[in-house]
Each structure stands twice: as C-alpha cells, then as structure tokens.
Protein backbone atom coordinates (compact mmCIF):
# COMPACT_ATOMS: atom_id res chain seq x y z
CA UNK A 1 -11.39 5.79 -10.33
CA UNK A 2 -11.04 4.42 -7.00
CA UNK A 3 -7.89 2.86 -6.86
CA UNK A 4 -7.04 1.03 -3.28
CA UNK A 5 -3.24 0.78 -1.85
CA UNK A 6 -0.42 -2.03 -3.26
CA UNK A 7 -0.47 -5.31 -0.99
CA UNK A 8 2.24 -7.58 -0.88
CA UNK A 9 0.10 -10.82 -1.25
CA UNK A 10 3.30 -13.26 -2.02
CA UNK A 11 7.30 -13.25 -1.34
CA UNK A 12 9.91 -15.40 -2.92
CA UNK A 13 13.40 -15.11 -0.99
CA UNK A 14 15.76 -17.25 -2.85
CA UNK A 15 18.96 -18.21 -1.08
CA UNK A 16 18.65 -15.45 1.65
CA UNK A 17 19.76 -16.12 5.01
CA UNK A 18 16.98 -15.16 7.80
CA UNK A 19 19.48 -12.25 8.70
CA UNK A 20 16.77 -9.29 9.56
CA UNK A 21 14.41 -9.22 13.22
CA UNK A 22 11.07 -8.06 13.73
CA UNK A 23 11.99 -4.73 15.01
CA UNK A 24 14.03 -3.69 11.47
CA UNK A 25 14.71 0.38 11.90
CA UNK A 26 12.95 0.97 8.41
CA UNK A 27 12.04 4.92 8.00
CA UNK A 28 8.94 6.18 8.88
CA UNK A 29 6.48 7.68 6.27
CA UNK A 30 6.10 11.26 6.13
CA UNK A 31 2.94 11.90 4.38
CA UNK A 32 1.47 15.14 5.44
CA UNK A 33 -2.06 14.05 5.47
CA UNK A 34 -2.77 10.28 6.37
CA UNK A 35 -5.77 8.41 4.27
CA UNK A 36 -7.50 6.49 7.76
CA UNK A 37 -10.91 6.38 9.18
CA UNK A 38 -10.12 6.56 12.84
CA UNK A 39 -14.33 6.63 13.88
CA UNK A 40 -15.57 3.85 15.55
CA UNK A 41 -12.22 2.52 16.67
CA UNK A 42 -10.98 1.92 19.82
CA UNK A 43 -7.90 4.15 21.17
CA UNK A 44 -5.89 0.76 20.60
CA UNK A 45 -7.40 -0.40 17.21
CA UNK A 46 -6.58 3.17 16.18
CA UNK A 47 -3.01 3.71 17.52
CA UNK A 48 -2.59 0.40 15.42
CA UNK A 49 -4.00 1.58 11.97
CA UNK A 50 -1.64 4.65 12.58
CA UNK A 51 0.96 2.39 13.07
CA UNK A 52 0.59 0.90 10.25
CA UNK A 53 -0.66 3.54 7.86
CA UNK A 54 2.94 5.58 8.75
CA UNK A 55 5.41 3.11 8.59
CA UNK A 56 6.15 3.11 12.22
CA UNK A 57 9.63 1.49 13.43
CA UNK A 58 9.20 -1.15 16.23
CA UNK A 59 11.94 1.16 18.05
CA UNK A 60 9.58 4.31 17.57
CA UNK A 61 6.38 2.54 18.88
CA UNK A 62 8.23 1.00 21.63
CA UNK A 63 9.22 3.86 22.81
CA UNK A 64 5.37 5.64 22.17
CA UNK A 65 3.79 2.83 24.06
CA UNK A 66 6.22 3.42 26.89
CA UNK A 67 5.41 7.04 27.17
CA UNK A 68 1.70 6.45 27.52
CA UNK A 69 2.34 3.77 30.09
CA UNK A 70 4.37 6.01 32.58
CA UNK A 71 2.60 9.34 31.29
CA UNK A 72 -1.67 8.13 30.91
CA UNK A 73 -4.00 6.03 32.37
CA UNK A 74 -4.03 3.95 29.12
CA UNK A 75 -3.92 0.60 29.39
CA UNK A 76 -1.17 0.02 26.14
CA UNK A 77 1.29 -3.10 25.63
CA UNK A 78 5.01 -3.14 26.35
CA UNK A 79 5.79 -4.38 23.02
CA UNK A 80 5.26 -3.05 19.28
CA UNK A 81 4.93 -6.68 17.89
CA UNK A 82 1.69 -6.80 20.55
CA UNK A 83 0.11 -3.71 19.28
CA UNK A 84 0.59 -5.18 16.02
CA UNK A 85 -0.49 -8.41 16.35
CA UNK A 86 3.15 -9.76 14.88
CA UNK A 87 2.89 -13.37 14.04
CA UNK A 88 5.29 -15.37 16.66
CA UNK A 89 5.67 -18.27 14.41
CA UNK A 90 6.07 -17.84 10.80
CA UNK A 91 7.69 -20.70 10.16
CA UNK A 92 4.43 -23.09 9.13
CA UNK A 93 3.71 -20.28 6.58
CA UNK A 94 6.85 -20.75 4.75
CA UNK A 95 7.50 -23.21 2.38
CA UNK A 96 10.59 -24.40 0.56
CA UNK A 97 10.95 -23.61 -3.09
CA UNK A 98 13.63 -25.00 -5.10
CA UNK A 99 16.54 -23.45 -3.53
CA UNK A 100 14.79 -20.36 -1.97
CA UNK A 101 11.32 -19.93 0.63
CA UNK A 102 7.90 -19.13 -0.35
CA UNK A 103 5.59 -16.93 1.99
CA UNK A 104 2.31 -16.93 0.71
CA UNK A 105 -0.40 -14.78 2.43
CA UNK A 106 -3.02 -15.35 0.72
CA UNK A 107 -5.35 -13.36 -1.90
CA UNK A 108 -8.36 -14.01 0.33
CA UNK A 109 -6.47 -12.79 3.82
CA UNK A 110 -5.32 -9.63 1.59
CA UNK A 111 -8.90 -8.24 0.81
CA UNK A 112 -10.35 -9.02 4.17
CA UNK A 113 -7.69 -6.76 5.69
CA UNK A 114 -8.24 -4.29 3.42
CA UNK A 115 -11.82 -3.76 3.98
CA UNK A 116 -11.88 -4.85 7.47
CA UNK A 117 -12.96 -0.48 7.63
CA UNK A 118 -14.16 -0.47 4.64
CA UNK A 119 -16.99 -1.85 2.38
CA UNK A 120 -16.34 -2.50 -1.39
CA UNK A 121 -18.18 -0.09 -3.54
CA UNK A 122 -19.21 -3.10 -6.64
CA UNK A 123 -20.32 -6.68 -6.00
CA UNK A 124 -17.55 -7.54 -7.66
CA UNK A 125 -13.60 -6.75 -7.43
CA UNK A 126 -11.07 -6.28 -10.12
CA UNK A 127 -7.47 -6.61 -8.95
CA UNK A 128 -4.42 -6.18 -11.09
CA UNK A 129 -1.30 -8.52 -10.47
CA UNK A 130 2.30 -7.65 -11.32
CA UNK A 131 5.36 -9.65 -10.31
CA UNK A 132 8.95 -7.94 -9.56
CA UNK A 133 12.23 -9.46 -8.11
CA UNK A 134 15.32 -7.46 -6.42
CA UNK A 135 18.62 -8.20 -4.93
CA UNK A 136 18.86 -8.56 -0.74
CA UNK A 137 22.32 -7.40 -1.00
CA UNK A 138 25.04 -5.49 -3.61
CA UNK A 139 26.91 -8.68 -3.42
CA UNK A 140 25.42 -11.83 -3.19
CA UNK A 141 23.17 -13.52 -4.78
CA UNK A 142 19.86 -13.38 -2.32
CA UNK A 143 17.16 -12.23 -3.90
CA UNK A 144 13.33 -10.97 -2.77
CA UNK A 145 10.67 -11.29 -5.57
CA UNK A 146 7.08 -10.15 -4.49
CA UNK A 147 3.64 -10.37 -6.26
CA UNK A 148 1.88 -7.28 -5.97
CA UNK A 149 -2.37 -7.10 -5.72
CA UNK A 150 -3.60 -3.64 -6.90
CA UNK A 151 -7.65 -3.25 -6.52
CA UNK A 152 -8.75 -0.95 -8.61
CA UNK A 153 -12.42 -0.19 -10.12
CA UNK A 154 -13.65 1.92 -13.15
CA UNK A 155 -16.36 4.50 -12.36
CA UNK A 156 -20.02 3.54 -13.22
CA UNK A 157 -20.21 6.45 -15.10
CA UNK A 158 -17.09 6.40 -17.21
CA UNK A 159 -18.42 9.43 -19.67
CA UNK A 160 -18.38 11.54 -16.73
CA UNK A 161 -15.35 10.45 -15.04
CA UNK A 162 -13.54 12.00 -18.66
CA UNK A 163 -15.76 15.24 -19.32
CA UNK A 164 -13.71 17.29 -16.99
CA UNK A 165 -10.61 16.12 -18.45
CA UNK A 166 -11.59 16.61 -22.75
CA UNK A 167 -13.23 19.90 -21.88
CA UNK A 168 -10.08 21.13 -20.32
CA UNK A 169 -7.72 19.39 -22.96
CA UNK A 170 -9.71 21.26 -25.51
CA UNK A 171 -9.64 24.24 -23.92
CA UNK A 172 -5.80 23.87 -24.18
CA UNK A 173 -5.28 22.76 -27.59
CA UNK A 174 -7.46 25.70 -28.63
CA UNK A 175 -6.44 28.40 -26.50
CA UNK A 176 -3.00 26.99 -24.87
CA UNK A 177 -1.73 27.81 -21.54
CA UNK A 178 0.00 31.71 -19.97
CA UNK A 179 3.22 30.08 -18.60
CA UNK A 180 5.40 33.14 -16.92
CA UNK A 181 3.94 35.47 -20.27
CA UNK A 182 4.23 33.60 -22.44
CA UNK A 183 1.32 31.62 -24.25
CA UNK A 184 2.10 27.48 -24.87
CA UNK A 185 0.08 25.33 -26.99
CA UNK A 186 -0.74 21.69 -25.49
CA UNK A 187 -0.87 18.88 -27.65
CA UNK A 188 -1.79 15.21 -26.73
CA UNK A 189 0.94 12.71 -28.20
CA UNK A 190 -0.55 10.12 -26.90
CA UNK A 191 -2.92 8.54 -24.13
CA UNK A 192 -1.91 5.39 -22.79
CA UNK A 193 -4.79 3.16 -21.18
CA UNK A 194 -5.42 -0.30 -20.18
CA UNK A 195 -8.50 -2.11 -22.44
CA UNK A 196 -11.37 -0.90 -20.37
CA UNK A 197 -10.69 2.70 -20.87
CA UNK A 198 -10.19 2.15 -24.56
CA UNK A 199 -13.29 1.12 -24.91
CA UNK A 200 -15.12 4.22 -23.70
C-alpha cells in the first residue's frame, strides 16, 4: 500500500518555558538512500527539500550555504531559516490552552505540503490520526503532546496486493525454510490488520 510519511499536524506544550531557538543542533538523518524527486526543481527549491528530507541542523546548512557563497557562483542565502522559509513570528499561531500553548497547523496546510511534488493517486484521502504526549525534561513537569496525520491508501487491487504474500506463506508452512542446515517450519499465529484488510 502506499503509505506517505508521519506529519506533525498539532502540538500541545503544557507548562514549558520557550527555552529552545530556531537553530536547535538536532542530529542529522542518515538514511542511505533519500525518498525525493529533485526534477523540475530549482537548485534552491531542491537544496531545500534536501534540507528537509535529512534532518539538516541550522548550524550544518549555515555553514553549506556559506561554502557555496565564497566557493560558486550561486546565488544562496546567508541564513538556514531563509532557505527554509522559517516563520519569523509564530506567536499569532499559538494559542493558550488551559495552563499550556496550542500550535495548530492545520490538516489542510499538512496535505498541501505534502503533495506540493506530488499528486494523490485516489480522489479521495484516508488519513489515520493518533495522539501521544512526552515529557520536555527528566524533571519537571513540561510536557509536548503531538497529533500525528498518517495518509495511507489500500491498493485498488487488494487480491493482488496479498497473492505474493499467501503463495509464499504456503510455500513455508508446507515446505518450511533451510536456516544454516537445518529445515524450520513457519507457522502464522496470527495476522493483525486494521478493518479494511479484514475484509478482503
């Protein structure tokens, strides 16, 4: 199934101080293949949606951008929250709640990010919401509680989406599997699916 990447549509920070900057040191991804469509984008457009598809620091892209300043003819912005088109003013999109702030981004700003390279395969989109809090700190009681958007999408064809699958988990239950000699039966205790799988 096509399944499209986790956004962070909403954030609840309940009695956290505003203690972190734009430029937080976060680690960098290290995925050895990256998932991006680079054609039809400019060099800048690009370098952003590598930016972002890596998990670039501010203090790494800083000091990118000032590389191809001094070292190419490209014409590249001093600052990473430039490249990234960093909102200077949150502060009208937070909202007090209770004792704690609400940033809401929005469902609708969510998707038309997401497929600002891409267009959706079905007329219609399914999305899957889940909800999960954690603690700022060790000590303290600050905590960050996100609602999570998941697109997701079943096959049209769901009957061949599972052939491959229950001809090779039949091929194991009958004939098991040569692990370092030795021969292993595979049995299925269970298969755990949401309703729309069930069904087929």
């Amino acid at each position: 199934p096509s399944i499209a990447q986790e956004s962070p549509m909403e954030a609840v920070n309940t009695n956290a101080s505003s203690d972190g900057d734009a430029s937080s040191d976060g680690q960098s991804g290290n995925d050895d293949s990256l998932d991006c469509d680079f054609d039809g984008l400019s060099f800048l457009d690009g370098l952003r949606l590598w930016a972002l598809s890596t998990n670039q620091t501010h203090r790494a892209l800083n000091s990118l951008l000032e590389l191809l300043r001094n070292r190419t003819d490209f014409s590249v912005p001093k600052d990473a929250r430039a490249l990234l088109r960093t909102p200077t003013n949150t502060a009208a999109a937070i909202s007090r709640v209770d004792d704690g702030r609400l940033w809401h981004h929005g469902i609708t700003n969510c998707l038309q990010a997401h497929f600002r390279q891409t267009i959706p395969e079905h007329e219609e989109i399914w999305a899957d919401f889940s909800m999960d809090g954690l603690p700022l700190h060790k000590s303290g009681p600050a905590e960050f509680w996100s609602i999570i958007m998941k697109l997701c999408q079943m096959p049209d064809v769901p009957v061949m989406y599972l052939r491959s699958f229950v001809a090779e988990m039949n091929e194991l239950q009958e004939n098991g599997v040569l692990i370092n000699g030795c021969n292993y039966k595979v049995r299925i205790r269970a298969i755990i699916a949401d309703s729309p799988v069930r069904f087929y």
